[in-house]
Coordinates of C-alpha atoms in Angstrom, one line a residue:
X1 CA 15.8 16.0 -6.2
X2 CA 13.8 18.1 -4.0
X3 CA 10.2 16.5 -5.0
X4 CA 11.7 13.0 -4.0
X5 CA 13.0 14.2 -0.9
X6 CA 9.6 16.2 -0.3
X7 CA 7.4 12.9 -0.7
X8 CA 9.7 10.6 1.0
X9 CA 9.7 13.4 4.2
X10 CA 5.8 13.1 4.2
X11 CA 5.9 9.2 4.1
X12 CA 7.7 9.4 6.8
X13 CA 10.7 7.5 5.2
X14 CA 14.5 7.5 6.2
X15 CA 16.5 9.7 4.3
X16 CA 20.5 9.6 4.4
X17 CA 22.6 12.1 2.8
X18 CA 26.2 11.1 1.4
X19 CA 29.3 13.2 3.1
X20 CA 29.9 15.8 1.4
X21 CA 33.3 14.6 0.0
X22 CA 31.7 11.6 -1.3
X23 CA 33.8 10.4 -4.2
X24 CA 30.7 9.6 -6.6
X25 CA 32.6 8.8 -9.3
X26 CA 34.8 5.8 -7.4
X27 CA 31.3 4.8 -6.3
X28 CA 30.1 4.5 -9.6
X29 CA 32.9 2.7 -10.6
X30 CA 32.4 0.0 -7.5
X31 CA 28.7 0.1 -8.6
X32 CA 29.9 -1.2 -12.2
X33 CA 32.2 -4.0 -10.9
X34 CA 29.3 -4.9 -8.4
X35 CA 26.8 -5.5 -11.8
X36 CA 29.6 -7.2 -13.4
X37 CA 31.2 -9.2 -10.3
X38 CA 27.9 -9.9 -8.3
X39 CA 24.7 -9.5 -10.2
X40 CA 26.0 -10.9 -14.1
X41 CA 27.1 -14.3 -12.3
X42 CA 23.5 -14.7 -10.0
X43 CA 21.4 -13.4 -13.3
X44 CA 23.2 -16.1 -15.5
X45 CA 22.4 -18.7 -12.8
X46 CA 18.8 -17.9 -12.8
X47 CA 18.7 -18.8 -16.8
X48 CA 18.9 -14.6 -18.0
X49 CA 21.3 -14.2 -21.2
X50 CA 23.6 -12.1 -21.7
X51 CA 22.1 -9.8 -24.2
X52 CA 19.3 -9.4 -22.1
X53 CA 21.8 -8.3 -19.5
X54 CA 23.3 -5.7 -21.3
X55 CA 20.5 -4.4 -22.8
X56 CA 19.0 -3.7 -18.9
X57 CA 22.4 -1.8 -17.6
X58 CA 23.4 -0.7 -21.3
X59 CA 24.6 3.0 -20.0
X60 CA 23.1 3.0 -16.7
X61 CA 24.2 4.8 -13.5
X62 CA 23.2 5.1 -9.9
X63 CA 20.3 7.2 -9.1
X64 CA 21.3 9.5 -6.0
X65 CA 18.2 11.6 -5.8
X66 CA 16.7 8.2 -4.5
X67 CA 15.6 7.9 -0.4
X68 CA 17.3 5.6 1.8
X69 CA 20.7 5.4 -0.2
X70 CA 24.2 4.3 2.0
X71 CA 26.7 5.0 -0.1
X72 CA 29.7 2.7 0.6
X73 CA 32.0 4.3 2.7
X74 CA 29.8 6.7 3.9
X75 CA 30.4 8.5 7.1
X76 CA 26.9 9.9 7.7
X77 CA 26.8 8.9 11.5
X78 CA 23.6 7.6 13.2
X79 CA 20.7 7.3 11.3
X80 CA 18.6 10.6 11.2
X81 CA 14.7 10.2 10.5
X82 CA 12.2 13.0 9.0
X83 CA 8.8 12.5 11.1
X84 CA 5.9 13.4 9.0
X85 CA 3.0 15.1 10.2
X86 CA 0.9 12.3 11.6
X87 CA -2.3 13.9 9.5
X88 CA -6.2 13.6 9.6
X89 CA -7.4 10.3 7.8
X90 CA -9.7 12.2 6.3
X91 CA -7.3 13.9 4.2
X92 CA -6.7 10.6 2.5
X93 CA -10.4 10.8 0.7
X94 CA -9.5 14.2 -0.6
X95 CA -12.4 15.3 -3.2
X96 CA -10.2 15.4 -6.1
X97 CA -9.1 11.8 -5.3
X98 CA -12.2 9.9 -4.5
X99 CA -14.3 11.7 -7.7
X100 CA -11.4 11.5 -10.0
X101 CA -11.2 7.7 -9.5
X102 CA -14.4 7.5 -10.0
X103 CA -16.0 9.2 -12.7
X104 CA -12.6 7.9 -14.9
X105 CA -13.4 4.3 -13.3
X106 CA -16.8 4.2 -14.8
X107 CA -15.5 5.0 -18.3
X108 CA -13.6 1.9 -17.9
X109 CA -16.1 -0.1 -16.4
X110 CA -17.7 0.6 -20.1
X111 CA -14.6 0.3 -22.0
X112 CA -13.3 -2.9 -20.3
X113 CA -16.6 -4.5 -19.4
X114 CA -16.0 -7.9 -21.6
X115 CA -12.3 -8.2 -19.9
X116 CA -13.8 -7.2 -16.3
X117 CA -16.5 -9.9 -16.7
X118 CA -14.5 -12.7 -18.0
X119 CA -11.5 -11.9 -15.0
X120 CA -14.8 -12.1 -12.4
X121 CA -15.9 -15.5 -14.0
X122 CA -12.0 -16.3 -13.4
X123 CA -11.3 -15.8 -9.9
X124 CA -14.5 -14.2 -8.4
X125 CA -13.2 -10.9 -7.9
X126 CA -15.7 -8.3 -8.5
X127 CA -15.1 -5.7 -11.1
X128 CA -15.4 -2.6 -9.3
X129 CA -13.1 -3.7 -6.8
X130 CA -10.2 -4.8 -9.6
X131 CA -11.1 -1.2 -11.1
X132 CA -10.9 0.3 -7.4
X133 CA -7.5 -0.6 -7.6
X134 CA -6.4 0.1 -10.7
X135 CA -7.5 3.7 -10.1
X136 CA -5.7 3.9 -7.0
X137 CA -2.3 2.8 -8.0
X138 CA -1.8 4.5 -11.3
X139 CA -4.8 6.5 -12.1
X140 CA -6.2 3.6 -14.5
X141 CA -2.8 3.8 -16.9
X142 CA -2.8 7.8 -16.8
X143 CA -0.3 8.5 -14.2
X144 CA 3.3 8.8 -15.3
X145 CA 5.5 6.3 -14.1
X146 CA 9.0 7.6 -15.1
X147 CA 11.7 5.7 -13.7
X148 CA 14.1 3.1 -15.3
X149 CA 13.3 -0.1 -13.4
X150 CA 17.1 -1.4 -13.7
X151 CA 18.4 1.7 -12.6
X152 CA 16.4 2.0 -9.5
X153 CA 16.7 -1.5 -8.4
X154 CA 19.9 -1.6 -9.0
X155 CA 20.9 1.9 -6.8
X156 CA 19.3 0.7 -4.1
X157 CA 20.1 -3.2 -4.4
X158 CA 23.7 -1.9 -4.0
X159 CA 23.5 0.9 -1.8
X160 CA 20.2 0.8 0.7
X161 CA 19.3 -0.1 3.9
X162 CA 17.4 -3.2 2.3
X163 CA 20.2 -3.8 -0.2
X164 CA 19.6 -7.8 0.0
X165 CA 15.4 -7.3 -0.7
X166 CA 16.2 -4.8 -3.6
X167 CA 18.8 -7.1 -4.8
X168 CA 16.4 -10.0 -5.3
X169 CA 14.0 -7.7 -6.7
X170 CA 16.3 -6.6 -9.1
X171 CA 17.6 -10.4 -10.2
X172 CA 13.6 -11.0 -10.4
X173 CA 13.6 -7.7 -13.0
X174 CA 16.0 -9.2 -15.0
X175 CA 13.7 -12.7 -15.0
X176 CA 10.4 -10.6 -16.2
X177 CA 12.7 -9.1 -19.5
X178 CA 14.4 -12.0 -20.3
X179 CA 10.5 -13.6 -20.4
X180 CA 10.1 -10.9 -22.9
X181 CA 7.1 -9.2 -21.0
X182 CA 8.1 -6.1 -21.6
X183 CA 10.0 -4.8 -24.5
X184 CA 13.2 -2.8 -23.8
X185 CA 12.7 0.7 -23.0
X186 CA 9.0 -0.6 -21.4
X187 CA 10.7 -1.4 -17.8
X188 CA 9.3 1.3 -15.8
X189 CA 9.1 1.8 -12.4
X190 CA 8.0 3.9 -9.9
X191 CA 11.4 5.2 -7.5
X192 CA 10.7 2.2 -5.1
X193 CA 11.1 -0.6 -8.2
X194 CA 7.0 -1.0 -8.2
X195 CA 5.9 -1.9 -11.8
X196 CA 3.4 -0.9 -14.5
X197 CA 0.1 0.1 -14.0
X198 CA -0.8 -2.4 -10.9
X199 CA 2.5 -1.3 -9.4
X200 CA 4.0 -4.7 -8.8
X201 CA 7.3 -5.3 -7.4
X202 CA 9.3 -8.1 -9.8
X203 CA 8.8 -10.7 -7.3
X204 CA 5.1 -10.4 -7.4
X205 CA 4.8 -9.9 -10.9
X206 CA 7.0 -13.6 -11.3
X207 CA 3.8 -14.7 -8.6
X208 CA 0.7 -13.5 -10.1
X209 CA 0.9 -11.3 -13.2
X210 CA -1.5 -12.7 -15.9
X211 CA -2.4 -12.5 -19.3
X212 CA -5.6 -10.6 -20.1
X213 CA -5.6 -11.1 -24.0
X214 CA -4.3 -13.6 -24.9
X215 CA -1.0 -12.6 -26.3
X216 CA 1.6 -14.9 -24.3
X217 CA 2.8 -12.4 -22.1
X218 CA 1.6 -10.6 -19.1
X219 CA 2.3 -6.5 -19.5
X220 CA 1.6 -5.0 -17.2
X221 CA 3.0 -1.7 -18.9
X222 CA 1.0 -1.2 -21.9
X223 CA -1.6 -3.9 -21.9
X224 CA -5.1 -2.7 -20.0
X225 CA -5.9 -6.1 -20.4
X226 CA -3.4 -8.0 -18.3
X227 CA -3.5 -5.1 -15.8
X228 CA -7.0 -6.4 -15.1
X229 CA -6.3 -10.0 -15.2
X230 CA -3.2 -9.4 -13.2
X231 CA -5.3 -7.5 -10.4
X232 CA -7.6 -10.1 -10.5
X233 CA -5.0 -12.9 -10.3
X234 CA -3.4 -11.1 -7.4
X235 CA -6.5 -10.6 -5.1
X236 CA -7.5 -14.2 -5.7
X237 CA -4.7 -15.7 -4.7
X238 CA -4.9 -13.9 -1.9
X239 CA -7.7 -15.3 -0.7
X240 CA -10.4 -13.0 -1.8
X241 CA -13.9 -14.7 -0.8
X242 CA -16.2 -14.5 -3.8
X243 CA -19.5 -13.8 -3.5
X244 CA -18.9 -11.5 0.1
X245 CA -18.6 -7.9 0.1
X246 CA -15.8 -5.9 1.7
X247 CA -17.3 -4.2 4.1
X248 CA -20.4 -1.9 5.0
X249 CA -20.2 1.4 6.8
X250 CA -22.5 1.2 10.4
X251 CA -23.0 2.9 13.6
X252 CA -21.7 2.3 16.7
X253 CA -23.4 2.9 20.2
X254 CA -21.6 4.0 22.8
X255 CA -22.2 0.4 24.4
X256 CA -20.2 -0.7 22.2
X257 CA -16.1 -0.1 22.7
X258 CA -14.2 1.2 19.7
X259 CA -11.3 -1.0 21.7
X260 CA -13.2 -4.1 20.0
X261 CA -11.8 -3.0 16.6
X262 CA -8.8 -5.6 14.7
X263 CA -9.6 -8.6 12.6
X264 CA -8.4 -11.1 15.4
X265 CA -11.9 -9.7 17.4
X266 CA -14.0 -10.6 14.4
X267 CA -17.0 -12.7 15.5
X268 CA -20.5 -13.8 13.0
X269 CA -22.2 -10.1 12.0
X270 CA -25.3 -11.2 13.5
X271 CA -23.7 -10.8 17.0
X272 CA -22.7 -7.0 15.8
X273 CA -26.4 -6.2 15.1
X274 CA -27.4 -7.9 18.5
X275 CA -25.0 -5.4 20.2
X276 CA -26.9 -2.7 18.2
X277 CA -24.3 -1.9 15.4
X278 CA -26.2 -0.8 12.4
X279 CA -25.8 0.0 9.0
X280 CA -26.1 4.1 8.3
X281 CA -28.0 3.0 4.9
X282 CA -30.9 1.7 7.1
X283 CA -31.0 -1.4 5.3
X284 CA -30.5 -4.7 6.7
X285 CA -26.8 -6.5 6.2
X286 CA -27.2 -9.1 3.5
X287 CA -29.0 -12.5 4.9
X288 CA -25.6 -14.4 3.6
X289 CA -23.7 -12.2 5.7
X290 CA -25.3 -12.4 8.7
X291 CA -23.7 -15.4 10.4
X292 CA -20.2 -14.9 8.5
X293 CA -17.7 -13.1 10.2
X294 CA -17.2 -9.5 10.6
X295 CA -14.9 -7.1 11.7
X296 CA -14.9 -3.3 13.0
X297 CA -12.6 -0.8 11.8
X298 CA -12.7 2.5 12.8
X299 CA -10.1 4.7 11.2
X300 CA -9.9 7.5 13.0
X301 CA -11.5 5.9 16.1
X302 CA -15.0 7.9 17.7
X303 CA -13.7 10.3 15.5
X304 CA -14.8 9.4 12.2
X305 CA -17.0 6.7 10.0
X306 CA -17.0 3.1 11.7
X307 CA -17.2 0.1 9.5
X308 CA -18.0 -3.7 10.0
X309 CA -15.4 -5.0 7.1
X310 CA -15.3 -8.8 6.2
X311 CA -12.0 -11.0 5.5
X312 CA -12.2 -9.4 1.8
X313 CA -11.1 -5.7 3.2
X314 CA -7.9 -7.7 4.5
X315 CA -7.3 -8.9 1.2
X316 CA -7.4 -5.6 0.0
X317 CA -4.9 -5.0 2.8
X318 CA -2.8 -7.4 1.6
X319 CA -2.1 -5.5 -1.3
X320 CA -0.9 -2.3 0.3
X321 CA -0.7 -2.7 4.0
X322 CA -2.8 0.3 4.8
X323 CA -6.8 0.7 6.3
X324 CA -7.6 3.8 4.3
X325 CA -5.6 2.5 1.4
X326 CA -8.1 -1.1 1.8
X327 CA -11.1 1.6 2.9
X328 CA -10.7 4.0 -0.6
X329 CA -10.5 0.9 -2.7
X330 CA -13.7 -0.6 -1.4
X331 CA -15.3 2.9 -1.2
X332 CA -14.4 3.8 -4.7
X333 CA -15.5 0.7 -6.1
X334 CA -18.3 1.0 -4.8
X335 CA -19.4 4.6 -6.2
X336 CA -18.1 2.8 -9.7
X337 CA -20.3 0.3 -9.4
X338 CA -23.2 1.3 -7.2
X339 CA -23.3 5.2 -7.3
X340 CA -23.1 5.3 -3.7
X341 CA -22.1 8.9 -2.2
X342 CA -19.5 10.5 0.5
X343 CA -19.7 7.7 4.1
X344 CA -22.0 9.4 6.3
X345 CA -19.8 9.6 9.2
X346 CA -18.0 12.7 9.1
X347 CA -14.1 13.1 9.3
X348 CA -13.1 15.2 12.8
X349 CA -10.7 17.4 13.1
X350 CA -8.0 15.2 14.4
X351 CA -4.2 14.6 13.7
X352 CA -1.8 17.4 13.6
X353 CA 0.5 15.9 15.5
X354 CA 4.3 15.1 14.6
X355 CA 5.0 10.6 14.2
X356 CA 7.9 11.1 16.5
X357 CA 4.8 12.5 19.3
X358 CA 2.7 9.2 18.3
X359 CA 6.0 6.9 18.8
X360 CA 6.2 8.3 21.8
X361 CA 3.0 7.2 23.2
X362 CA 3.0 4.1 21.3
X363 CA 6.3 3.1 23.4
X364 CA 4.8 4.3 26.8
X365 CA 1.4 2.1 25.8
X366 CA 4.6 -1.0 25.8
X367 CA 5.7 -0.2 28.4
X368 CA 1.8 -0.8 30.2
X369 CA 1.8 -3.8 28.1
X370 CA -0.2 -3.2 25.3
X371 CA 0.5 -4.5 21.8
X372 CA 0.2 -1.4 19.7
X373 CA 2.0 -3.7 16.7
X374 CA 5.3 -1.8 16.7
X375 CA 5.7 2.2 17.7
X376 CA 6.5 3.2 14.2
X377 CA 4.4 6.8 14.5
X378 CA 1.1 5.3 12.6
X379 CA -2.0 4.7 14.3
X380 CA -3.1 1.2 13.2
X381 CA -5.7 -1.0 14.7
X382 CA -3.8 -2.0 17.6
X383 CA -2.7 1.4 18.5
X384 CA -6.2 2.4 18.1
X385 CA -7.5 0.1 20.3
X386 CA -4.5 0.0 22.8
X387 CA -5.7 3.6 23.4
X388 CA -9.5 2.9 23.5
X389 CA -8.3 0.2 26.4
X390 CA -6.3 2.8 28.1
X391 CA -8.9 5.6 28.2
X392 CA -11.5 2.9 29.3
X393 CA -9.1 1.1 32.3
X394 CA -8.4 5.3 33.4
X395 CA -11.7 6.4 33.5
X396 CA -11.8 8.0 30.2
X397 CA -14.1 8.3 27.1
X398 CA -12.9 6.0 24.6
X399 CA -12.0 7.5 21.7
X400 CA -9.2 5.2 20.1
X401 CA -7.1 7.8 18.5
X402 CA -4.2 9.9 19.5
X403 CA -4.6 13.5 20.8
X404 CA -2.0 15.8 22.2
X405 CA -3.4 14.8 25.5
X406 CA -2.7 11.3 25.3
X407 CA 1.0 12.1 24.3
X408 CA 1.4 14.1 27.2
X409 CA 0.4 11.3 29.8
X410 CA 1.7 8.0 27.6
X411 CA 4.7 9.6 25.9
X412 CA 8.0 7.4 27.1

């Protein structure tokens, strides 16, 4: 229990402990009627059988070491929240991270090379980026992914904060084994419901799980194949342009404002290079690129690499809702499948501060008017940029990330 409650602390994630006189066997037993009562009747509806059924909850109980549990009849008071550190980006491109990813993803750029060429041909994803992902989400098949998927969806369909998400997840669970995707005992999960090796939640694998090879069925589990195709399938539908990179790492004068970062200040890369943005590689951008549009990102504002990203790195967003999750995809991908090395901008020495310290200031930037897109303790673009706006309209240096300083004279 302690790992879970480790990793969900450092995400940052809500964690409620049961009274200590919880009755968890009378919860149990409300937890069977509610499988019998609530979830048999809706999985019946939605065409799953019976056997099906009983082969998913077959001897299954509640899973308490999960986060984010409300026990019925709990009496645990106002919720309580565990602020992670709010840490250096940097820290999310760890060594071991970026190399592993890579030097296993060009062993599969080899191994799968007919299945990554034919998914290309498919949707127009590129390879390197499906492997990118791949790597990143379950270390290309090699990561353990240990949990019963029924078990967890079910805990937290019937007691979590998001019972009524989880509880559709879990009715969509029930769809993918009754399709016969998986065999039984294959339904693995990771503790939030995420499936198999692309880490799907049920719903999405219903959306855009494919079949790689051929055999009628789309797992996602045990089939490398599908994994690929499923990627693939996903990214396309999601709006990937084909033919466009994802983004190129650049230099930023001074002249120009690291408050101009977000997608919605996008404007034709051509204008970027008029302003004197550049690409660190010394080589031009790409003709085709030039009068498509292009956004900058910069992660840990003056205080790291700067990137001009296309609508492709938002794809890649779309699949985890995260800039230096969309930033190691692209960047590993691009070791796979170009041998590039480390960005050239160098990490700083930032963070260290506590989310609660960055909610702060995100609420005290509201209250000035800025939209900092929710003061939830993570620095995203429009935090970023609500500070580099700040700085600027105070007479400051624009830097566009959070110091102790700026909690001090923002924090409400």
């Amino acid at each position: 229990m302690f790992r879970q409650i480790l990793a969900a602390a450092l995400m940052g994630l809500t964690l409620v402990a049961p009274a200590v006189a919880q009755d968890r066997a009378a919860v149990e037993r409300q937890f069977q009627s509610w499988l019998s009562d609530t979830i048999w009747p809706a999985a019946r509806r939605a065409g799953v059988s019976r056997e099906t059924f009983q082969s998913a909850f077959g001897g299954v109980r509640l899973d308490w070491d999960l986060p984010d549990l409300v026990p019925p009849g709990s009496t645990t008071g106002p919720r309580r929240q565990r602020q992670a550190e709010f840490g250096n980006p940097g820290r999310y491109f760890n060594r071991g991270s970026v190399d592993g990813a890579t030097s296993v993803g060009r062993q599969m750029a080899r191994t799968h090379a007919n299945t990554l060429a034919a998914v290309t041909r498919a949707t127009g994803v590129p390879g390197h980026i499906i492997l990118g992902i791949w790597g990143r989400e379950s270390g290309y098949g090699r990561v353990d992914i240990p949990h019963d998927a029924f078990r967890v969806l079910g805990t937290k369909g019937f007691m979590s904060r998001r019972a009524e998400y989880f509880t559709g997840e879990l009715l969509a669970a029930l769809r993918i084994a009754e399709a016969g995707h998986a065999p039984p005992g294959a339904m693995k999960s990771s503790w939030a419901g995420a499936l198999g090796q692309p880490q799907f939640m049920p719903s999405n694998f219903l959306e855009y799980a494919a079949d790689g090879n051929g055999d009628g069925r789309a797992d996602i589990w045990r089939s490398e194949a599908d994994t690929i195709a499923s990627i693939g399938n996903y990214l396309a539908r999601h709006g990937w342009q084909a033919g466009r990179d994802w983004g190129f790492e650049v230099r930023v004068p001074d002249a120009v404002s690291c408050a101009l970062e977000g997608p919605d200040r996008a404007r034709p890369i051509a204008d970027w290079v008029a302003a004197g943005v550049t690409r660190v590689s010394g080589r031009p951008f790409p003709d085709h690129e030039l009068r498509q549009p292009g956004s900058l990102l910069m992660p840990a504002g003056r205080y790291g690499p700067a990137f001009i990203v296309t609508p492709n790195f938002y794809v890649l967003k779309d699949y985890n809702n995260s800039d230096l999750y969309a930033l190691f995809v692209g960047h590993v991908g691009d070791r796979i499948a170009y041998g590039v090395g480390d960005f050239t901008g160098r990490w700083g020495d930032v963070g260290g501060l506590m989310r609660s310290d960055v909610a702060a200031m995100q609420r005290g930037l509201e209250a000035l008017g800025h939209d900092v897109g929710g003061a939830d303790g993570l620095a995203g673009f429009k935090t970023r940029r609500s500070i580099g706006a700040w700085q600027q309209a105070n007479g400051r240096a624009p830097t566009c990330f959070p110091d102790a300083g700026l909690v001090r004279a923002l924090a409400r």
